[in-house]
């Protein structure tokens, strides 16, 4: 029995090694002759999503500056839209070449990365609902208030300095504004340039003004990359001398303000107008889920075989693998694959590759236990009967034991596939354009808090419900043979 398990484990391991050998080679060449920009595109007018000529584009004066830098370097600009608090890890790991996201060059950040010369300055303001404007005449009146700030930003530091303030730190400015509109926070701290894009009859500036100097914005570069730093500073000097940055700010502000002011569209209108976003998101979600389960199936079989091999060392390795992956959050595993591999081994996986790898190894731990339970659930006499008829162990396992085991655990495998479809939304954290990412983009474009996510929830339900029905049909077809 040990021999057959080891043989199957060797075959599965060879397949996995071939896959892992191809993926890093592809990833290593993915940014050749490109300038990769890391940004958090929900910070109008610095950088934000805008539908232009029917296509989603990331625009803003930060993006225009990045285009000028790329042009001077004669390189192709590639934009990576990721969470603001993930920008520094992305830069330190080499996943992006520079960060332009209205970032303030604080002393703490300077210990981790280098900064260019300052290219823009702004002041901080307090944003509140119109009905609460008189409630916050001074900064002292914010004592003990619920305040929304962007995670990892200078505004978060300002909020921490307000006595007894209850901070809600979020990645995106649009989420902070939504918290304000729904009365989950009483005020929000943000830059005046950014706040201007959200002000209306309901959201206004408070009389209170943070007692801090004007904040500078600079471009982040990986430590020690003096060649890129000097080139960026040269481009900034040219843009400043020609007053190009001021022009870019004015154009980006006008573009950010150019949004429909008519009645808010209903959920059907939102879905139809932005259907291409959702179609793209569904495609990536299904691709992530399908490949995650496929490779998880292969790896899970391998782990199952080594756990049942009877060899103590292999059993210990298989058990450790399963327990670690089942005992740690998928988000942590994603961070290790996407950023940890880059920092430690210099392997830069794309968001799609990182997502597939993370979903694969995570699902493999659960699938391995399902396979093991299925195989152990087949009566031992089946193998003995096959052997007594002259069948080799490999043939008996392949044609008698495994088909029965897989049939027994098919419902559980289907449940794992459904779970992966839903959990794939975590991959949007690193900028993967799946369904959850696209829903966030639509929310930032339309300034609607609920409709984009209700649409996403409906699409997730359609995918999972449809899959469960298909699996049910397949299961009934397999059961039909049992009644003959």
mmCIF file of N, CA, C and O in Angstrom, residues 336-428:
data_model
loop_
_atom_site.group_PDB
_atom_site.id
_atom_site.type_symbol
_atom_site.label_atom_id
_atom_site.label_comp_id
_atom_site.label_asym_id
_atom_site.label_seq_id
_atom_site.Cartn_x
_atom_site.Cartn_y
_atom_site.Cartn_z
ATOM 1 N N UNK A 336 1.752 36.796 2.241
ATOM 2 C CA UNK A 336 3.032 36.072 2.181
ATOM 3 C C UNK A 336 3.387 35.743 0.734
ATOM 4 O O UNK A 336 4.526 35.939 0.297
ATOM 5 N N UNK A 337 2.406 35.262 -0.024
ATOM 6 C CA UNK A 337 2.664 34.894 -1.422
ATOM 7 C C UNK A 337 2.977 36.129 -2.258
ATOM 8 O O UNK A 337 3.918 36.132 -3.059
ATOM 9 N N UNK A 338 2.171 37.182 -2.087
ATOM 10 C CA UNK A 338 2.290 38.356 -2.962
ATOM 11 C C UNK A 338 3.479 39.239 -2.605
ATOM 12 O O UNK A 338 4.195 39.705 -3.489
ATOM 13 N N UNK A 339 3.690 39.464 -1.317
ATOM 14 C CA UNK A 339 4.778 40.355 -0.888
ATOM 15 C C UNK A 339 5.961 39.605 -0.279
ATOM 16 O O UNK A 339 7.110 39.959 -0.513
ATOM 17 N N UNK A 340 5.667 38.561 0.503
ATOM 18 C CA UNK A 340 6.741 37.827 1.170
ATOM 19 C C UNK A 340 7.685 37.143 0.207
ATOM 20 O O UNK A 340 8.909 37.181 0.382
ATOM 21 N N UNK A 341 7.148 36.511 -0.842
ATOM 22 C CA UNK A 341 7.992 35.845 -1.825
ATOM 23 C C UNK A 341 8.889 36.843 -2.545
ATOM 24 O O UNK A 341 10.028 36.540 -2.896
ATOM 25 N N UNK A 342 8.349 38.030 -2.779
ATOM 26 C CA UNK A 342 9.130 39.057 -3.467
ATOM 27 C C UNK A 342 10.278 39.548 -2.590
ATOM 28 O O UNK A 342 11.414 39.702 -3.050
ATOM 29 N N UNK A 343 9.988 39.805 -1.314
ATOM 30 C CA UNK A 343 11.010 40.302 -0.397
ATOM 31 C C UNK A 343 12.076 39.249 -0.112
ATOM 32 O O UNK A 343 13.263 39.565 0.001
ATOM 33 N N UNK A 344 11.649 37.988 -0.004
ATOM 34 C CA UNK A 344 12.574 36.921 0.410
ATOM 35 C C UNK A 344 13.299 36.277 -0.768
ATOM 36 O O UNK A 344 14.509 36.055 -0.716
ATOM 37 N N UNK A 345 12.559 35.983 -1.845
ATOM 38 C CA UNK A 345 13.136 35.236 -2.966
ATOM 39 C C UNK A 345 13.249 36.048 -4.248
ATOM 40 O O UNK A 345 13.784 35.556 -5.240
ATOM 41 N N UNK A 346 12.726 37.272 -4.249
ATOM 42 C CA UNK A 346 12.787 38.097 -5.453
ATOM 43 C C UNK A 346 11.831 37.654 -6.547
ATOM 44 O O UNK A 346 12.028 37.994 -7.713
ATOM 45 N N UNK A 347 10.792 36.891 -6.179
ATOM 46 C CA UNK A 347 9.803 36.420 -7.150
ATOM 47 C C UNK A 347 8.588 37.333 -7.100
ATOM 48 O O UNK A 347 7.905 37.401 -6.079
ATOM 49 N N UNK A 348 8.322 38.030 -8.186
ATOM 50 C CA UNK A 348 7.187 38.945 -8.245
ATOM 51 C C UNK A 348 6.038 38.318 -9.024
ATOM 52 O O UNK A 348 6.024 38.326 -10.251
ATOM 53 N N UNK A 349 5.085 37.757 -8.298
ATOM 54 C CA UNK A 349 3.892 37.225 -8.935
ATOM 55 C C UNK A 349 2.939 38.363 -9.262
ATOM 56 O O UNK A 349 2.837 39.333 -8.515
ATOM 57 N N UNK A 350 2.220 38.226 -10.361
ATOM 58 C CA UNK A 350 1.168 39.191 -10.677
ATOM 59 C C UNK A 350 0.006 38.956 -9.716
ATOM 60 O O UNK A 350 -0.076 37.898 -9.072
ATOM 61 N N UNK A 351 -0.927 39.924 -9.580
ATOM 62 C CA UNK A 351 -2.086 39.693 -8.708
ATOM 63 C C UNK A 351 -2.856 38.429 -9.075
ATOM 64 O O UNK A 351 -3.319 37.706 -8.187
ATOM 65 N N UNK A 352 -2.983 38.149 -10.372
ATOM 66 C CA UNK A 352 -3.694 36.939 -10.798
ATOM 67 C C UNK A 352 -2.952 35.694 -10.338
ATOM 68 O O UNK A 352 -3.548 34.750 -9.799
ATOM 69 N N UNK A 353 -1.635 35.668 -10.535
ATOM 70 C CA UNK A 353 -0.846 34.507 -10.138
ATOM 71 C C UNK A 353 -0.872 34.325 -8.617
ATOM 72 O O UNK A 353 -1.024 33.207 -8.123
ATOM 73 N N UNK A 354 -0.714 35.435 -7.880
ATOM 74 C CA UNK A 354 -0.756 35.351 -6.413
ATOM 75 C C UNK A 354 -2.109 34.838 -5.947
ATOM 76 O O UNK A 354 -2.194 34.037 -5.014
ATOM 77 N N UNK A 355 -3.177 35.305 -6.605
ATOM 78 C CA UNK A 355 -4.517 34.856 -6.237
ATOM 79 C C UNK A 355 -4.709 33.374 -6.482
ATOM 80 O O UNK A 355 -5.247 32.656 -5.623
ATOM 81 N N UNK A 356 -4.267 32.898 -7.634
ATOM 82 C CA UNK A 356 -4.419 31.474 -7.967
ATOM 83 C C UNK A 356 -3.615 30.613 -6.997
ATOM 84 O O UNK A 356 -4.103 29.591 -6.497
ATOM 85 N N UNK A 357 -2.378 31.018 -6.731
ATOM 86 C CA UNK A 357 -1.528 30.244 -5.813
ATOM 87 C C UNK A 357 -2.139 30.195 -4.420
ATOM 88 O O UNK A 357 -2.203 29.144 -3.775
ATOM 89 N N UNK A 358 -2.603 31.348 -3.920
ATOM 90 C CA UNK A 358 -3.181 31.404 -2.574
ATOM 91 C C UNK A 358 -4.437 30.554 -2.476
ATOM 92 O O UNK A 358 -4.597 29.774 -1.527
ATOM 93 N N UNK A 359 -5.346 30.702 -3.443
ATOM 94 C CA UNK A 359 -6.571 29.907 -3.419
ATOM 95 C C UNK A 359 -6.266 28.418 -3.555
ATOM 96 O O UNK A 359 -6.935 27.583 -2.936
ATOM 97 N N UNK A 360 -5.247 28.094 -4.354
ATOM 98 C CA UNK A 360 -4.894 26.686 -4.572
ATOM 99 C C UNK A 360 -4.385 26.023 -3.298
ATOM 100 O O UNK A 360 -4.846 24.947 -2.910
ATOM 101 N N UNK A 361 -3.404 26.674 -2.654
ATOM 102 C CA UNK A 361 -2.835 26.050 -1.455
ATOM 103 C C UNK A 361 -3.835 26.053 -0.301
ATOM 104 O O UNK A 361 -3.857 25.132 0.517
ATOM 105 N N UNK A 362 -4.677 27.076 -0.233
ATOM 106 C CA UNK A 362 -5.664 27.119 0.841
ATOM 107 C C UNK A 362 -6.697 26.016 0.660
ATOM 108 O O UNK A 362 -7.014 25.282 1.606
ATOM 109 N N UNK A 363 -7.226 25.877 -0.554
ATOM 110 C CA UNK A 363 -8.242 24.842 -0.787
ATOM 111 C C UNK A 363 -7.647 23.444 -0.726
ATOM 112 O O UNK A 363 -8.326 22.488 -0.353
ATOM 113 N N UNK A 364 -6.347 23.322 -1.068
ATOM 114 C CA UNK A 364 -5.724 21.996 -1.064
ATOM 115 C C UNK A 364 -5.718 21.374 0.325
ATOM 116 O O UNK A 364 -5.839 20.154 0.467
ATOM 117 N N UNK A 365 -5.576 22.202 1.357
ATOM 118 C CA UNK A 365 -5.551 21.677 2.725
ATOM 119 C C UNK A 365 -6.890 21.033 3.084
ATOM 120 O O UNK A 365 -6.943 19.971 3.722
ATOM 121 N N UNK A 366 -7.977 21.680 2.673
ATOM 122 C CA UNK A 366 -9.304 21.135 2.957
ATOM 123 C C UNK A 366 -9.624 19.940 2.059
ATOM 124 O O UNK A 366 -10.225 18.952 2.505
ATOM 125 N N UNK A 367 -9.232 20.052 0.775
ATOM 126 C CA UNK A 367 -9.499 18.954 -0.150
ATOM 127 C C UNK A 367 -8.705 17.701 0.227
ATOM 128 O O UNK A 367 -9.193 16.580 0.046
ATOM 129 N N UNK A 368 -7.502 17.887 0.743
ATOM 130 C CA UNK A 368 -6.685 16.739 1.152
ATOM 131 C C UNK A 368 -7.407 15.921 2.209
ATOM 132 O O UNK A 368 -7.416 14.674 2.169
ATOM 133 N N UNK A 369 -8.022 16.605 3.160
ATOM 134 C CA UNK A 369 -8.752 15.893 4.214
ATOM 135 C C UNK A 369 -10.014 15.232 3.666
ATOM 136 O O UNK A 369 -10.405 14.159 4.120
ATOM 137 N N UNK A 370 -10.643 15.890 2.682
ATOM 138 C CA UNK A 370 -11.821 15.271 2.056
ATOM 139 C C UNK A 370 -11.446 13.981 1.330
ATOM 140 O O UNK A 370 -12.131 12.961 1.442
ATOM 141 N N UNK A 371 -10.341 14.041 0.576
ATOM 142 C CA UNK A 371 -9.892 12.848 -0.156
ATOM 143 C C UNK A 371 -9.522 11.727 0.810
ATOM 144 O O UNK A 371 -9.849 10.557 0.574
ATOM 145 N N UNK A 372 -8.842 12.098 1.885
ATOM 146 C CA UNK A 372 -8.414 11.090 2.860
ATOM 147 C C UNK A 372 -9.632 10.418 3.494
ATOM 148 O O UNK A 372 -9.665 9.195 3.658
ATOM 149 N N UNK A 373 -10.637 11.230 3.815
ATOM 150 C CA UNK A 373 -11.858 10.665 4.405
ATOM 151 C C UNK A 373 -12.573 9.771 3.401
ATOM 152 O O UNK A 373 -13.107 8.710 3.770
ATOM 153 N N UNK A 374 -12.578 10.191 2.121
ATOM 154 C CA UNK A 374 -13.234 9.380 1.104
ATOM 155 C C UNK A 374 -12.554 8.046 0.899
ATOM 156 O O UNK A 374 -13.223 7.000 0.798
ATOM 157 N N UNK A 375 -11.232 8.051 0.816
ATOM 158 C CA UNK A 375 -10.479 6.801 0.614
ATOM 159 C C UNK A 375 -10.639 5.875 1.813
ATOM 160 O O UNK A 375 -10.845 4.661 1.667
ATOM 161 N N UNK A 376 -10.543 6.447 3.018
ATOM 162 C CA UNK A 376 -10.678 5.621 4.215
ATOM 163 C C UNK A 376 -12.104 5.109 4.387
ATOM 164 O O UNK A 376 -12.334 4.116 5.083
ATOM 165 N N UNK A 377 -13.075 5.793 3.738
ATOM 166 C CA UNK A 377 -14.462 5.353 3.833
ATOM 167 C C UNK A 377 -14.787 4.165 2.941
ATOM 168 O O UNK A 377 -15.839 3.543 3.095
ATOM 169 N N UNK A 378 -13.915 3.868 1.979
ATOM 170 C CA UNK A 378 -14.115 2.698 1.113
ATOM 171 C C UNK A 378 -13.686 1.443 1.870
ATOM 172 O O UNK A 378 -12.593 1.398 2.448
ATOM 173 N N UNK A 379 -14.529 0.447 1.860
ATOM 174 C CA UNK A 379 -14.251 -0.782 2.606
ATOM 175 C C UNK A 379 -12.901 -1.377 2.192
ATOM 176 O O UNK A 379 -12.597 -1.483 0.998
ATOM 177 N N UNK A 380 -12.107 -1.768 3.173
ATOM 178 C CA UNK A 380 -10.778 -2.341 2.901
ATOM 179 C C UNK A 380 -10.888 -3.615 2.074
ATOM 180 O O UNK A 380 -9.962 -3.984 1.347
ATOM 181 N N UNK A 381 -12.017 -4.257 2.165
ATOM 182 C CA UNK A 381 -12.192 -5.489 1.409
ATOM 183 C C UNK A 381 -12.198 -5.265 -0.092
ATOM 184 O O UNK A 381 -11.933 -6.205 -0.867
ATOM 185 N N UNK A 382 -12.482 -4.023 -0.524
ATOM 186 C CA UNK A 382 -12.463 -3.706 -1.952
ATOM 187 C C UNK A 382 -11.063 -3.907 -2.530
ATOM 188 O O UNK A 382 -10.895 -4.488 -3.602
ATOM 189 N N UNK A 383 -10.071 -3.403 -1.821
ATOM 190 C CA UNK A 383 -8.692 -3.559 -2.275
ATOM 191 C C UNK A 383 -8.279 -5.025 -2.220
ATOM 192 O O UNK A 383 -7.622 -5.538 -3.137
ATOM 193 N N UNK A 384 -8.667 -5.716 -1.165
ATOM 194 C CA UNK A 384 -8.301 -7.127 -1.022
ATOM 195 C C UNK A 384 -8.937 -7.973 -2.127
ATOM 196 O O UNK A 384 -8.319 -8.883 -2.686
ATOM 197 N N UNK A 385 -10.195 -7.638 -2.461
ATOM 198 C CA UNK A 385 -10.878 -8.386 -3.518
ATOM 199 C C UNK A 385 -10.210 -8.154 -4.867
ATOM 200 O O UNK A 385 -10.036 -9.093 -5.667
ATOM 201 N N UNK A 386 -9.827 -6.898 -5.118
ATOM 202 C CA UNK A 386 -9.164 -6.576 -6.380
ATOM 203 C C UNK A 386 -7.823 -7.285 -6.480
ATOM 204 O O UNK A 386 -7.457 -7.808 -7.540
ATOM 205 N N UNK A 387 -7.091 -7.314 -5.366
ATOM 206 C CA UNK A 387 -5.788 -7.973 -5.359
ATOM 207 C C UNK A 387 -5.940 -9.474 -5.575
ATOM 208 O O UNK A 387 -5.125 -10.111 -6.249
ATOM 209 N N UNK A 388 -7.010 -10.034 -5.008
ATOM 210 C CA UNK A 388 -7.217 -11.487 -5.147
ATOM 211 C C UNK A 388 -7.571 -11.869 -6.583
ATOM 212 O O UNK A 388 -7.372 -13.016 -6.991
ATOM 213 N N UNK A 389 -8.068 -10.873 -7.353
ATOM 214 C CA UNK A 389 -8.386 -11.107 -8.764
ATOM 215 C C UNK A 389 -7.198 -10.855 -9.674
ATOM 216 O O UNK A 389 -7.319 -10.922 -10.902
ATOM 217 N N UNK A 390 -6.069 -10.510 -9.081
ATOM 218 C CA UNK A 390 -4.846 -10.329 -9.851
ATOM 219 C C UNK A 390 -4.550 -8.894 -10.255
ATOM 220 O O UNK A 390 -3.597 -8.657 -11.007
ATOM 221 N N UNK A 391 -5.310 -7.948 -9.759
ATOM 222 C CA UNK A 391 -5.051 -6.537 -10.101
ATOM 223 C C UNK A 391 -3.894 -6.006 -9.275
ATOM 224 O O UNK A 391 -3.742 -6.332 -8.090
ATOM 225 N N UNK A 392 -3.069 -5.175 -9.911
ATOM 226 C CA UNK A 392 -2.007 -4.520 -9.178
ATOM 227 C C UNK A 392 -2.590 -3.417 -8.299
ATOM 228 O O UNK A 392 -3.693 -2.921 -8.552
ATOM 229 N N UNK A 393 -1.837 -3.008 -7.291
ATOM 230 C CA UNK A 393 -2.343 -1.999 -6.362
ATOM 231 C C UNK A 393 -2.670 -0.689 -7.074
ATOM 232 O O UNK A 393 -3.665 -0.032 -6.766
ATOM 233 N N UNK A 394 -1.799 -0.312 -8.038
ATOM 234 C CA UNK A 394 -2.032 0.946 -8.745
ATOM 235 C C UNK A 394 -3.338 0.926 -9.517
ATOM 236 O O UNK A 394 -4.112 1.893 -9.485
ATOM 237 N N UNK A 395 -3.598 -0.191 -10.202
ATOM 238 C CA UNK A 395 -4.828 -0.321 -10.973
ATOM 239 C C UNK A 395 -6.038 -0.337 -10.051
ATOM 240 O O UNK A 395 -7.084 0.251 -10.343
ATOM 241 N N UNK A 396 -5.918 -1.056 -8.959
ATOM 242 C CA UNK A 396 -7.033 -1.152 -8.019
ATOM 243 C C UNK A 396 -7.366 0.217 -7.426
ATOM 244 O O UNK A 396 -8.536 0.579 -7.280
ATOM 245 N N UNK A 397 -6.338 0.971 -7.095
ATOM 246 C CA UNK A 397 -6.558 2.303 -6.537
ATOM 247 C C UNK A 397 -7.208 3.213 -7.578
ATOM 248 O O UNK A 397 -8.140 3.960 -7.273
ATOM 249 N N UNK A 398 -6.717 3.127 -8.819
ATOM 250 C CA UNK A 398 -7.191 4.046 -9.858
ATOM 251 C C UNK A 398 -8.605 3.717 -10.320
ATOM 252 O O UNK A 398 -9.412 4.615 -10.549
ATOM 253 N N UNK A 399 -8.931 2.431 -10.466
ATOM 254 C CA UNK A 399 -10.208 2.055 -11.069
ATOM 255 C C UNK A 399 -11.284 1.639 -10.066
ATOM 256 O O UNK A 399 -12.461 1.588 -10.416
ATOM 257 N N UNK A 400 -10.889 1.348 -8.828
ATOM 258 C CA UNK A 400 -11.870 0.858 -7.853
ATOM 259 C C UNK A 400 -11.997 1.785 -6.645
ATOM 260 O O UNK A 400 -13.090 2.241 -6.306
ATOM 261 N N UNK A 401 -10.872 2.098 -6.000
ATOM 262 C CA UNK A 401 -10.920 2.854 -4.753
ATOM 263 C C UNK A 401 -11.222 4.339 -5.004
ATOM 264 O O UNK A 401 -12.171 4.909 -4.436
ATOM 265 N N UNK A 402 -10.414 4.977 -5.878
ATOM 266 C CA UNK A 402 -10.577 6.422 -6.087
ATOM 267 C C UNK A 402 -11.951 6.802 -6.653
ATOM 268 O O UNK A 402 -12.549 7.793 -6.193
ATOM 269 N N UNK A 403 -12.494 6.088 -7.651
ATOM 270 C CA UNK A 403 -13.835 6.470 -8.141
ATOM 271 C C UNK A 403 -14.893 6.455 -7.045
ATOM 272 O O UNK A 403 -15.750 7.337 -6.982
ATOM 273 N N UNK A 404 -14.840 5.442 -6.171
ATOM 274 C CA UNK A 404 -15.815 5.380 -5.080
ATOM 275 C C UNK A 404 -15.577 6.490 -4.062
ATOM 276 O O UNK A 404 -16.529 7.095 -3.547
ATOM 277 N N UNK A 405 -14.307 6.774 -3.790
ATOM 278 C CA UNK A 405 -13.987 7.820 -2.813
ATOM 279 C C UNK A 405 -14.426 9.192 -3.309
ATOM 280 O O UNK A 405 -15.013 9.981 -2.561
ATOM 281 N N UNK A 406 -14.140 9.469 -4.593
ATOM 282 C CA UNK A 406 -14.508 10.778 -5.147
ATOM 283 C C UNK A 406 -16.016 10.940 -5.219
ATOM 284 O O UNK A 406 -16.548 12.036 -4.993
ATOM 285 N N UNK A 407 -16.730 9.867 -5.542
ATOM 286 C CA UNK A 407 -18.186 9.943 -5.589
ATOM 287 C C UNK A 407 -18.744 10.259 -4.199
ATOM 288 O O UNK A 407 -19.697 11.031 -4.052
ATOM 289 N N UNK A 408 -18.120 9.693 -3.175
ATOM 290 C CA UNK A 408 -18.607 9.901 -1.813
ATOM 291 C C UNK A 408 -18.392 11.342 -1.335
ATOM 292 O O UNK A 408 -19.210 11.881 -0.585
ATOM 293 N N UNK A 409 -17.288 11.948 -1.778
ATOM 294 C CA UNK A 409 -16.966 13.295 -1.275
ATOM 295 C C UNK A 409 -17.309 14.383 -2.288
ATOM 296 O O UNK A 409 -16.973 15.543 -2.073
ATOM 297 N N UNK A 410 -17.982 14.020 -3.389
ATOM 298 C CA UNK A 410 -18.314 15.010 -4.404
ATOM 299 C C UNK A 410 -19.107 16.195 -3.852
ATOM 300 O O UNK A 410 -18.808 17.347 -4.176
ATOM 301 N N UNK A 411 -20.141 15.975 -3.006
ATOM 302 C CA UNK A 411 -20.851 17.135 -2.453
ATOM 303 C C UNK A 411 -19.940 18.075 -1.673
ATOM 304 O O UNK A 411 -20.070 19.297 -1.766
ATOM 305 N N UNK A 412 -19.011 17.512 -0.915
ATOM 306 C CA UNK A 412 -18.093 18.343 -0.136
ATOM 307 C C UNK A 412 -17.136 19.104 -1.049
ATOM 308 O O UNK A 412 -16.794 20.266 -0.772
ATOM 309 N N UNK A 413 -16.692 18.469 -2.153
ATOM 310 C CA UNK A 413 -15.838 19.158 -3.120
ATOM 311 C C UNK A 413 -16.596 20.319 -3.757
ATOM 312 O O UNK A 413 -16.062 21.413 -3.955
ATOM 313 N N UNK A 414 -17.864 20.090 -4.074
ATOM 314 C CA UNK A 414 -18.690 21.168 -4.614
ATOM 315 C C UNK A 414 -18.832 22.315 -3.649
ATOM 316 O O UNK A 414 -18.773 23.493 -4.043
ATOM 317 N N UNK A 415 -19.005 22.013 -2.369
ATOM 318 C CA UNK A 415 -19.091 23.070 -1.356
ATOM 319 C C UNK A 415 -17.796 23.868 -1.280
ATOM 320 O O UNK A 415 -17.814 25.090 -1.081
ATOM 321 N N UNK A 416 -16.662 23.183 -1.454
ATOM 322 C CA UNK A 416 -15.376 23.877 -1.429
ATOM 323 C C UNK A 416 -15.260 24.825 -2.623
ATOM 324 O O UNK A 416 -14.741 25.941 -2.500
ATOM 325 N N UNK A 417 -15.735 24.409 -3.787
ATOM 326 C CA UNK A 417 -15.720 25.260 -4.978
ATOM 327 C C UNK A 417 -16.566 26.516 -4.730
ATOM 328 O O UNK A 417 -16.163 27.641 -5.040
ATOM 329 N N UNK A 418 -17.743 26.322 -4.153
ATOM 330 C CA UNK A 418 -18.618 27.460 -3.852
ATOM 331 C C UNK A 418 -17.952 28.396 -2.849
ATOM 332 O O UNK A 418 -18.019 29.624 -2.982
ATOM 333 N N UNK A 419 -17.302 27.813 -1.857
ATOM 334 C CA UNK A 419 -16.603 28.633 -0.859
ATOM 335 C C UNK A 419 -15.485 29.447 -1.505
ATOM 336 O O UNK A 419 -15.296 30.626 -1.189
ATOM 337 N N UNK A 420 -14.746 28.836 -2.417
ATOM 338 C CA UNK A 420 -13.650 29.524 -3.088
ATOM 339 C C UNK A 420 -14.167 30.697 -3.918
ATOM 340 O O UNK A 420 -13.539 31.765 -3.984
ATOM 341 N N UNK A 421 -15.317 30.532 -4.573
ATOM 342 C CA UNK A 421 -15.890 31.626 -5.357
ATOM 343 C C UNK A 421 -16.109 32.847 -4.470
ATOM 344 O O UNK A 421 -15.794 33.978 -4.846
ATOM 345 N N UNK A 422 -16.633 32.620 -3.276
ATOM 346 C CA UNK A 422 -16.895 33.735 -2.367
ATOM 347 C C UNK A 422 -15.609 34.284 -1.758
ATOM 348 O O UNK A 422 -15.438 35.501 -1.642
ATOM 349 N N UNK A 423 -14.695 33.399 -1.383
ATOM 350 C CA UNK A 423 -13.471 33.849 -0.730
ATOM 351 C C UNK A 423 -12.493 34.499 -1.704
ATOM 352 O O UNK A 423 -11.560 35.183 -1.278
ATOM 353 N N UNK A 424 -12.713 34.294 -3.001
ATOM 354 C CA UNK A 424 -11.832 34.941 -3.982
ATOM 355 C C UNK A 424 -11.915 36.455 -3.915
ATOM 356 O O UNK A 424 -11.042 37.157 -4.436
ATOM 357 N N UNK A 425 -12.960 36.989 -3.273
ATOM 358 C CA UNK A 425 -13.089 38.444 -3.135
ATOM 359 C C UNK A 425 -11.933 39.043 -2.345
ATOM 360 O O UNK A 425 -11.639 40.231 -2.483
ATOM 361 N N UNK A 426 -11.259 38.234 -1.542
ATOM 362 C CA UNK A 426 -10.110 38.719 -0.773
ATOM 363 C C UNK A 426 -8.992 39.177 -1.703
ATOM 364 O O UNK A 426 -8.231 40.093 -1.379
ATOM 365 N N UNK A 427 -8.893 38.563 -2.891
ATOM 366 C CA UNK A 427 -7.796 38.867 -3.807
ATOM 367 C C UNK A 427 -7.869 40.313 -4.311
ATOM 368 O O UNK A 427 -6.876 40.867 -4.761
ATOM 369 N N UNK A 428 -9.042 40.943 -4.228
ATOM 370 C CA UNK A 428 -9.162 42.346 -4.644
ATOM 371 C C UNK A 428 -8.277 43.251 -3.801
ATOM 372 O O UNK A 428 -7.954 44.367 -4.214
#
